[in-house]
Amino acid sequence: MNLNKTKEYLNIVNQQLSKIEESESKNIEDAANVISDTLEKDGLIYIFGTGHSQMFSLEMFYRAGGLVPVHPMLEASVAMYTGTKTSEYERVPDIGKVIFKKSGMTSKDTLIIVSHSGRNPMPVDLAESAKAAGVSIITIASGAFMAGVSSRHPSGKFVKDFADVIIDNHCDLGDAVIDIEGMSTKVAGTSSILSIAIIESIVATTINICVNRGFTPPVWMSGNLDNGDAHNEQHYLQYRNRIPYL
């Protein structure tokens, strides 16, 4: 019996991260170029996810070393503090259209949708509405998931069908990766680690591209550094009227 599940889990995560490096580097660079174009036009980066995928909006927003012009779409109905209702709300058609309408998004902005399955109506409707408005769309999803399930949207489409850039996070169908003797289901998901690694890679690549173009994008500094508050204050004052969470 293999009791060293820590080693097994971390080995699988490392293997999946290696797949991302091998297969998704070009897509990550493409996403970074899209975002760099948006930043140069003084646009905002909107990021959306439902349930646990809302953590990626939090990861990209107001983050030490992260981009300032990030608008996290923290839709309350699909936040995990509402409990298991999130799974029901994300399956209701047309709500994503309302979310887009209320967002203030325009054609000069970019929308990132993190949806591992890419199948539920809320993110699909959001993607469709944004696409129709000329918004650039990046999605982070699992190729294995999308190949293994059907869409829940009435059109049969997935988020990826509206995306300009698709990044595969290479998590397994069902997410969990560890078999334990006596258990009928696998345990321990990897999608959160993988998608956060992709998001931070996009941020680093975006900033590098911007600097190489001669444009220095606004970046947050840790508020726990002695000069962090003074550094961040200028960005807060510049964007507080455009990003409601600041």
Short mmCIF file of C-alpha atoms in Angstrom, two decimals:
data_model
loop_
_atom_site.label_atom_id
_atom_site.label_comp_id
_atom_site.label_asym_id
_atom_site.label_seq_id
_atom_site.Cartn_x
_atom_site.Cartn_y
_atom_site.Cartn_z
CA MET A 1 0.00 0.00 0.00
CA ASN A 2 1.39 3.40 -1.00
CA LEU A 3 1.04 5.68 2.01
CA ASN A 4 3.15 8.53 0.60
CA LYS A 5 0.30 10.38 -1.03
CA THR A 6 2.06 13.73 -0.62
CA LYS A 7 4.83 12.64 -2.96
CA GLU A 8 2.38 11.08 -5.39
CA TYR A 9 0.21 14.20 -5.49
CA LEU A 10 3.12 16.60 -5.95
CA ASN A 11 4.60 14.40 -8.68
CA ILE A 12 1.30 14.55 -10.59
CA VAL A 13 1.10 18.33 -10.18
CA ASN A 14 4.66 18.68 -11.47
CA GLN A 15 3.82 16.48 -14.46
CA GLN A 16 0.76 18.59 -15.26
CA LEU A 17 2.73 21.83 -14.89
CA SER A 18 5.32 20.40 -17.30
CA LYS A 19 2.53 19.73 -19.81
CA ILE A 20 1.47 23.37 -19.49
CA GLU A 21 5.02 24.55 -20.11
CA GLU A 22 5.40 22.25 -23.13
CA SER A 23 1.99 22.76 -24.71
CA GLU A 24 0.61 26.12 -23.56
CA SER A 25 3.54 28.54 -23.62
CA LYS A 26 2.50 29.89 -27.03
CA ASN A 27 -1.12 30.29 -25.88
CA ILE A 28 0.03 32.06 -22.70
CA GLU A 29 2.12 34.42 -24.82
CA ASP A 30 -0.85 35.02 -27.13
CA ALA A 31 -3.00 35.87 -24.10
CA ALA A 32 -0.32 38.21 -22.80
CA ASN A 33 -0.19 40.01 -26.14
CA VAL A 34 -3.97 40.48 -26.08
CA ILE A 35 -3.78 41.90 -22.56
CA SER A 36 -0.81 44.12 -23.45
CA ASP A 37 -2.85 45.60 -26.32
CA THR A 38 -5.69 46.26 -23.88
CA LEU A 39 -3.44 47.95 -21.34
CA GLU A 40 -1.91 50.19 -23.99
CA LYS A 41 -5.45 51.31 -24.93
CA ASP A 42 -6.14 52.06 -21.24
CA GLY A 43 -8.61 49.18 -21.07
CA LEU A 44 -9.37 46.93 -18.12
CA ILE A 45 -8.82 43.22 -17.60
CA TYR A 46 -12.05 41.60 -16.43
CA ILE A 47 -11.79 38.12 -14.93
CA PHE A 48 -14.69 35.79 -14.14
CA GLY A 49 -15.22 32.39 -12.60
CA THR A 50 -18.00 30.60 -10.72
CA GLY A 51 -17.75 28.66 -7.47
CA HIS A 52 -14.18 27.74 -6.68
CA SER A 53 -13.11 29.34 -9.96
CA GLN A 54 -13.92 32.73 -8.43
CA MET A 55 -10.64 32.37 -6.55
CA PHE A 56 -8.83 33.25 -9.79
CA SER A 57 -10.51 36.65 -9.86
CA LEU A 58 -9.23 37.16 -6.33
CA GLU A 59 -5.77 35.91 -7.29
CA MET A 60 -5.40 38.44 -10.09
CA PHE A 61 -6.90 41.41 -8.22
CA TYR A 62 -4.94 43.76 -5.93
CA ARG A 63 -2.10 41.24 -5.79
CA ALA A 64 1.50 42.00 -4.88
CA GLY A 65 3.39 41.95 -8.18
CA GLY A 66 0.11 41.93 -10.11
CA LEU A 67 -1.42 44.25 -12.66
CA VAL A 68 -3.47 47.17 -11.35
CA PRO A 69 -6.14 47.51 -14.10
CA VAL A 70 -7.91 44.28 -13.12
CA HIS A 71 -11.68 44.22 -12.57
CA PRO A 72 -12.64 41.04 -10.67
CA MET A 73 -16.19 39.96 -11.49
CA LEU A 74 -17.16 38.77 -8.01
CA GLU A 75 -20.71 37.70 -8.80
CA ALA A 76 -22.32 37.04 -5.42
CA SER A 77 -24.70 34.33 -6.62
CA VAL A 78 -21.81 32.04 -7.53
CA ALA A 79 -19.44 32.86 -4.66
CA MET A 80 -18.65 29.88 -2.46
CA TYR A 81 -19.89 31.65 0.68
CA THR A 82 -23.40 31.04 -0.68
CA GLY A 83 -22.73 27.31 -0.43
CA THR A 84 -23.79 24.63 -2.87
CA LYS A 85 -26.33 26.95 -4.54
CA THR A 86 -23.49 28.12 -6.77
CA SER A 87 -23.78 24.90 -8.77
CA GLU A 88 -27.43 25.64 -9.47
CA TYR A 89 -27.02 29.32 -10.33
CA GLU A 90 -24.24 28.79 -12.85
CA ARG A 91 -26.56 26.44 -14.79
CA VAL A 92 -29.37 28.97 -15.26
CA PRO A 93 -29.51 30.36 -18.82
CA ASP A 94 -29.37 34.11 -19.55
CA ILE A 95 -27.98 35.30 -16.21
CA GLY A 96 -24.56 35.66 -17.86
CA LYS A 97 -26.11 38.15 -20.28
CA VAL A 98 -27.28 40.29 -17.37
CA ILE A 99 -23.85 40.08 -15.72
CA PHE A 100 -22.27 41.37 -18.92
CA LYS A 101 -24.78 44.19 -19.28
CA LYS A 102 -24.10 45.39 -15.73
CA SER A 103 -20.31 45.01 -15.98
CA GLY A 104 -19.45 48.14 -17.95
CA MET A 105 -17.22 46.11 -20.26
CA THR A 106 -16.41 47.67 -23.66
CA SER A 107 -14.57 46.64 -26.80
CA LYS A 108 -11.31 48.08 -25.49
CA ASP A 109 -11.32 45.61 -22.57
CA THR A 110 -10.29 41.96 -22.22
CA LEU A 111 -12.31 39.26 -20.45
CA ILE A 112 -10.67 36.20 -18.88
CA ILE A 113 -13.07 33.36 -18.08
CA VAL A 114 -11.76 30.49 -15.96
CA SER A 115 -14.09 27.52 -16.32
CA HIS A 116 -12.55 24.06 -16.12
CA SER A 117 -15.46 22.37 -17.87
CA GLY A 118 -16.53 25.41 -19.91
CA ARG A 119 -20.01 23.89 -20.12
CA ASN A 120 -22.34 25.87 -17.85
CA PRO A 121 -24.76 28.52 -19.17
CA MET A 122 -23.62 31.44 -16.98
CA PRO A 123 -20.04 31.65 -18.31
CA VAL A 124 -21.14 30.66 -21.82
CA ASP A 125 -23.73 33.46 -21.94
CA LEU A 126 -21.18 35.91 -20.57
CA ALA A 127 -18.67 34.89 -23.24
CA GLU A 128 -21.26 35.12 -26.02
CA SER A 129 -22.37 38.61 -24.91
CA ALA A 130 -18.81 39.87 -24.58
CA LYS A 131 -17.86 38.48 -27.98
CA ALA A 132 -20.83 40.22 -29.61
CA ALA A 133 -19.65 43.50 -28.06
CA GLY A 134 -16.14 43.14 -29.50
CA VAL A 135 -14.43 42.26 -26.22
CA SER A 136 -11.29 40.10 -26.48
CA ILE A 137 -11.83 36.81 -24.64
CA ILE A 138 -9.30 34.47 -23.03
CA THR A 139 -10.41 31.24 -21.42
CA ILE A 140 -8.57 28.85 -19.14
CA ALA A 141 -10.18 25.43 -19.23
CA SER A 142 -9.47 21.70 -19.18
CA GLY A 143 -9.27 20.03 -22.56
CA ALA A 144 -9.91 16.66 -20.93
CA PHE A 145 -13.03 18.00 -19.21
CA MET A 146 -14.48 19.56 -22.34
CA ALA A 147 -13.82 16.40 -24.35
CA GLY A 148 -15.48 14.25 -21.70
CA VAL A 149 -18.72 16.14 -21.07
CA SER A 150 -21.51 17.78 -23.04
CA SER A 151 -22.44 21.47 -22.86
CA ARG A 152 -25.28 22.48 -20.54
CA HIS A 153 -25.97 25.59 -22.62
CA PRO A 154 -29.10 25.44 -24.83
CA SER A 155 -26.92 26.10 -27.89
CA GLY A 156 -24.62 23.17 -27.11
CA LYS A 157 -21.64 25.53 -27.10
CA PHE A 158 -18.77 25.89 -24.64
CA VAL A 159 -16.94 29.02 -23.47
CA LYS A 160 -14.08 28.11 -25.79
CA ASP A 161 -16.35 28.58 -28.80
CA PHE A 162 -16.28 32.34 -28.17
CA ALA A 163 -12.65 32.70 -27.05
CA ASP A 164 -9.82 34.37 -28.93
CA VAL A 165 -7.25 32.47 -26.87
CA ILE A 166 -7.81 29.07 -25.24
CA ILE A 167 -5.37 27.82 -22.58
CA ASP A 168 -5.62 24.20 -21.45
CA ASN A 169 -4.83 23.81 -17.75
CA HIS A 170 -4.27 20.06 -18.31
CA CYS A 171 -6.21 18.98 -15.25
CA ASP A 172 -7.83 15.55 -15.50
CA LEU A 173 -11.47 14.87 -16.28
CA GLY A 174 -13.11 15.12 -12.86
CA ASP A 175 -10.13 17.12 -11.51
CA ALA A 176 -9.17 14.71 -8.69
CA VAL A 177 -6.04 12.62 -9.29
CA ILE A 178 -5.30 10.31 -6.35
CA ASP A 179 -6.57 6.74 -6.02
CA ILE A 180 -6.90 5.40 -2.47
CA GLU A 181 -7.53 1.75 -1.78
CA GLY A 182 -11.09 1.26 -0.59
CA MET A 183 -12.32 4.51 -2.17
CA SER A 184 -14.57 4.42 -5.22
CA THR A 185 -13.71 7.99 -6.24
CA LYS A 186 -10.41 9.77 -6.74
CA VAL A 187 -9.42 12.54 -4.31
CA ALA A 188 -7.32 15.74 -4.35
CA GLY A 189 -7.93 18.10 -7.26
CA THR A 190 -5.22 19.98 -9.13
CA SER A 191 -7.11 22.54 -11.22
CA SER A 192 -6.63 25.42 -8.77
CA ILE A 193 -2.86 25.08 -8.64
CA LEU A 194 -2.62 24.71 -12.41
CA SER A 195 -4.86 27.65 -13.28
CA ILE A 196 -3.18 29.98 -10.78
CA ALA A 197 0.19 29.05 -12.31
CA ILE A 198 -1.21 29.96 -15.73
CA ILE A 199 -2.61 33.27 -14.48
CA GLU A 200 0.65 34.33 -12.86
CA SER A 201 2.53 33.27 -16.00
CA ILE A 202 0.20 35.48 -18.06
CA VAL A 203 0.86 38.40 -15.70
CA ALA A 204 4.63 38.03 -15.87
CA THR A 205 4.61 37.63 -19.66
CA THR A 206 2.26 40.58 -20.12
CA ILE A 207 4.42 42.92 -18.07
CA ASN A 208 7.53 41.78 -19.93
CA ILE A 209 5.86 42.41 -23.30
CA CYS A 210 4.66 45.85 -22.21
CA VAL A 211 8.12 46.88 -21.04
CA ASN A 212 9.67 45.62 -24.27
CA ARG A 213 7.16 47.79 -26.15
CA GLY A 214 8.30 50.82 -24.13
CA PHE A 215 5.22 50.94 -21.93
CA THR A 216 5.42 50.35 -18.17
CA PRO A 217 2.10 48.99 -16.88
CA PRO A 218 0.91 49.83 -13.36
CA VAL A 219 1.77 47.07 -10.89
CA TRP A 220 0.86 46.62 -7.22
CA MET A 221 3.56 46.33 -4.59
CA SER A 222 3.14 44.38 -1.35
CA GLY A 223 1.62 46.65 1.28
CA ASN A 224 3.79 44.89 3.83
CA LEU A 225 6.93 46.45 2.36
CA ASP A 226 7.92 49.74 3.97
CA ASN A 227 7.25 51.75 0.81
CA GLY A 228 4.34 49.62 -0.41
CA ASP A 229 1.50 51.88 0.72
CA ALA A 230 3.02 54.97 -0.86
CA HIS A 231 3.62 53.09 -4.12
CA ASN A 232 0.06 51.73 -4.25
CA GLU A 233 -1.69 54.98 -3.32
CA GLN A 234 -1.12 56.52 -6.75
CA HIS A 235 -2.68 53.49 -8.45
CA TYR A 236 -5.63 53.49 -6.07
CA LEU A 237 -6.36 57.12 -6.82
CA GLN A 238 -6.07 56.55 -10.57
CA TYR A 239 -8.38 53.52 -10.78
CA ARG A 240 -10.80 53.74 -7.85
CA ASN A 241 -13.55 55.25 -10.00
CA ARG A 242 -13.17 52.55 -12.66
CA ILE A 243 -12.81 49.45 -10.47
CA PRO A 244 -15.52 49.35 -7.79
CA TYR A 245 -13.63 47.00 -5.46
CA LEU A 246 -10.78 49.44 -4.88
#
